[in-house]
Amino acid sequence: MSRTRAAELADTVTVAHGAFNVVGGLWPLLHLRSFEWVFGPKADDWLQRTTGGLLLSAGLAQLAAGADPQGRPHARRIGLGTALTLLAIDLVYVPKGRIRPTYLLDAAMQTGWIAAWLRPTPGGSTGKARD
């Protein structure tokens, strides 16, 4: 894969994951009722809104960083941080019965984002150095 093709893929992941986080963050902010219908009722609406706001902020930061080729590593760090955090929560609290098994769908998505960010690039790196 050429360096240009690798950069295009990094841009695609940046935009796609940023948009995914924006949508995921907006959902509980704009329509908490439908969010709770899918993922279960929550005792603390403020916590769902806080998490939504943080995901929205992360997604917007990814999209802004992705507009600059030098911003790709920043977008990657944000992407890995959010995906690893959400995956850990899903995998810890679904088995404990604290959150619904529908969160395993989210766990699968987060695993996909992690894999996308960690995929090898030309030269055998994982994209850490120069994207």
C-alpha positions as a Markdown table, in Angstrom:
| # | Residue | x | y | z |
|---|---|---|---|---|
| 1 | Met | 0.0 | 0.0 | 0.0 |
| 2 | Ser | 1.4 | 3.4 | -0.9 |
| 3 | Arg | 2.0 | 6.2 | 1.6 |
| 4 | Thr | -0.8 | 8.2 | -0.1 |
| 5 | Arg | -3.3 | 5.3 | 0.1 |
| 6 | Ala | -2.4 | 4.9 | 3.8 |
| 7 | Ala | -3.0 | 8.6 | 4.4 |
| 8 | Glu | -6.4 | 8.3 | 2.6 |
| 9 | Leu | -7.4 | 5.4 | 4.9 |
| 10 | Ala | -6.3 | 7.3 | 8.0 |
| 11 | Asp | -8.4 | 10.2 | 6.8 |
| 12 | Thr | -11.4 | 7.9 | 6.3 |
| 13 | Val | -11.0 | 6.3 | 9.7 |
| 14 | Thr | -10.7 | 9.8 | 11.3 |
| 15 | Val | -13.8 | 11.1 | 9.7 |
| 16 | Ala | -15.9 | 8.0 | 10.1 |
| 17 | His | -15.0 | 7.5 | 13.8 |
| 18 | Gly | -15.4 | 11.2 | 14.5 |
| 19 | Ala | -18.8 | 11.2 | 12.9 |
| 20 | Phe | -19.7 | 8.0 | 14.8 |
| 21 | Asn | -18.8 | 9.7 | 18.1 |
| 22 | Val | -20.7 | 12.8 | 17.2 |
| 23 | Val | -23.9 | 10.8 | 16.4 |
| 24 | Gly | -23.4 | 8.6 | 19.5 |
| 25 | Gly | -23.0 | 11.7 | 21.6 |
| 26 | Leu | -25.9 | 13.5 | 20.2 |
| 27 | Trp | -28.4 | 10.6 | 20.6 |
| 28 | Pro | -28.9 | 10.8 | 24.4 |
| 29 | Leu | -28.8 | 14.6 | 24.2 |
| 30 | Leu | -31.5 | 14.9 | 21.6 |
| 31 | His | -33.7 | 11.9 | 22.4 |
| 32 | Leu | -32.9 | 10.2 | 25.7 |
| 33 | Arg | -36.2 | 8.2 | 25.5 |
| 34 | Ser | -35.2 | 6.3 | 22.4 |
| 35 | Phe | -31.6 | 5.9 | 23.7 |
| 36 | Glu | -33.0 | 4.3 | 26.9 |
| 37 | Trp | -35.4 | 2.1 | 24.9 |
| 38 | Val | -32.4 | 0.5 | 23.2 |
| 39 | Phe | -29.9 | 0.5 | 26.0 |
| 40 | Gly | -32.1 | 0.4 | 29.1 |
| 41 | Pro | -33.5 | 3.0 | 31.5 |
| 42 | Lys | -30.9 | 4.9 | 33.5 |
| 43 | Ala | -31.2 | 6.1 | 37.1 |
| 44 | Asp | -29.2 | 9.2 | 36.3 |
| 45 | Asp | -30.2 | 11.1 | 33.2 |
| 46 | Trp | -27.4 | 13.7 | 33.9 |
| 47 | Leu | -24.8 | 10.9 | 33.6 |
| 48 | Gln | -26.1 | 9.9 | 30.1 |
| 49 | Arg | -26.1 | 13.5 | 29.0 |
| 50 | Thr | -22.6 | 14.0 | 30.4 |
| 51 | Thr | -21.3 | 11.0 | 28.5 |
| 52 | Gly | -23.1 | 12.1 | 25.4 |
| 53 | Gly | -21.5 | 15.6 | 25.7 |
| 54 | Leu | -18.1 | 14.0 | 26.1 |
| 55 | Leu | -18.5 | 11.8 | 23.1 |
| 56 | Leu | -19.8 | 14.7 | 21.0 |
| 57 | Ser | -16.7 | 16.7 | 22.1 |
| 58 | Ala | -14.4 | 13.9 | 21.2 |
| 59 | Gly | -16.0 | 13.4 | 17.8 |
| 60 | Leu | -15.8 | 17.1 | 17.0 |
| 61 | Ala | -12.1 | 17.1 | 18.0 |
| 62 | Gln | -11.4 | 14.1 | 15.8 |
| 63 | Leu | -13.2 | 15.8 | 12.8 |
| 64 | Ala | -11.3 | 19.1 | 13.4 |
| 65 | Ala | -7.9 | 17.2 | 13.8 |
| 66 | Gly | -8.6 | 15.2 | 10.7 |
| 67 | Ala | -8.8 | 18.4 | 8.6 |
| 68 | Asp | -5.0 | 18.8 | 9.0 |
| 69 | Pro | -2.6 | 16.0 | 8.0 |
| 70 | Gln | -0.6 | 16.8 | 11.2 |
| 71 | Gly | -3.7 | 16.3 | 13.2 |
| 72 | Arg | -4.1 | 12.6 | 12.3 |
| 73 | Pro | -2.0 | 11.4 | 15.3 |
| 74 | His | -4.2 | 13.5 | 17.6 |
| 75 | Ala | -7.4 | 12.1 | 16.1 |
| 76 | Arg | -6.0 | 8.6 | 16.5 |
| 77 | Arg | -5.2 | 9.2 | 20.2 |
| 78 | Ile | -8.7 | 10.5 | 20.8 |
| 79 | Gly | -10.2 | 7.6 | 18.8 |
| 80 | Leu | -8.2 | 4.9 | 20.7 |
| 81 | Gly | -8.9 | 6.5 | 24.1 |
| 82 | Thr | -12.7 | 6.7 | 23.6 |
| 83 | Ala | -12.9 | 3.2 | 22.0 |
| 84 | Leu | -10.8 | 1.6 | 24.7 |
| 85 | Thr | -12.7 | 3.3 | 27.5 |
| 86 | Leu | -16.2 | 2.4 | 26.1 |
| 87 | Leu | -15.1 | -1.2 | 25.3 |
| 88 | Ala | -13.8 | -1.6 | 28.9 |
| 89 | Ile | -17.1 | -0.3 | 30.3 |
| 90 | Asp | -19.1 | -2.6 | 28.0 |
| 91 | Leu | -17.1 | -5.7 | 28.9 |
| 92 | Val | -17.1 | -5.1 | 32.6 |
| 93 | Tyr | -20.7 | -4.0 | 33.2 |
| 94 | Val | -22.6 | -6.3 | 30.8 |
| 95 | Pro | -21.5 | -9.5 | 32.7 |
| 96 | Lys | -22.3 | -7.8 | 36.0 |
| 97 | Gly | -25.9 | -7.1 | 34.8 |
| 98 | Arg | -25.5 | -3.4 | 35.4 |
| 99 | Ile | -26.1 | -2.6 | 31.7 |
| 100 | Arg | -28.1 | -4.4 | 29.0 |
| 101 | Pro | -26.6 | -6.9 | 26.7 |
| 102 | Thr | -27.3 | -4.5 | 23.8 |
| 103 | Tyr | -24.1 | -2.8 | 24.9 |
| 104 | Leu | -22.2 | -5.8 | 23.4 |
| 105 | Leu | -23.2 | -4.3 | 20.0 |
| 106 | Asp | -21.3 | -1.2 | 21.1 |
| 107 | Ala | -18.4 | -3.4 | 22.3 |
| 108 | Ala | -18.2 | -4.9 | 18.8 |
| 109 | Met | -18.2 | -1.4 | 17.2 |
| 110 | Gln | -15.5 | -0.2 | 19.6 |
| 111 | Thr | -13.4 | -3.3 | 18.8 |
| 112 | Gly | -13.7 | -2.4 | 15.1 |
| 113 | Trp | -12.5 | 1.1 | 15.7 |
| 114 | Ile | -9.6 | -0.1 | 17.7 |
| 115 | Ala | -8.6 | -2.5 | 14.9 |
| 116 | Ala | -9.0 | 0.3 | 12.4 |
| 117 | Trp | -6.7 | 2.6 | 14.3 |
| 118 | Leu | -4.1 | -0.2 | 15.0 |
| 119 | Arg | -4.0 | -1.6 | 11.5 |
| 120 | Pro | -0.5 | -1.8 | 10.0 |
| 121 | Thr | 0.7 | 0.9 | 7.6 |
| 122 | Pro | 3.4 | 0.7 | 4.9 |
| 123 | Gly | 6.8 | -0.1 | 6.5 |
| 124 | Gly | 5.2 | -2.3 | 9.1 |
| 125 | Ser | 4.3 | 0.4 | 11.7 |
| 126 | Thr | 0.9 | 0.6 | 13.4 |
| 127 | Gly | 0.5 | 4.2 | 12.3 |
| 128 | Lys | 2.1 | 5.6 | 15.5 |
| 129 | Ala | 4.9 | 7.5 | 13.9 |
| 130 | Arg | 3.9 | 9.4 | 10.8 |
| 131 | Asp | 0.4 | 8.8 | 9.5 |
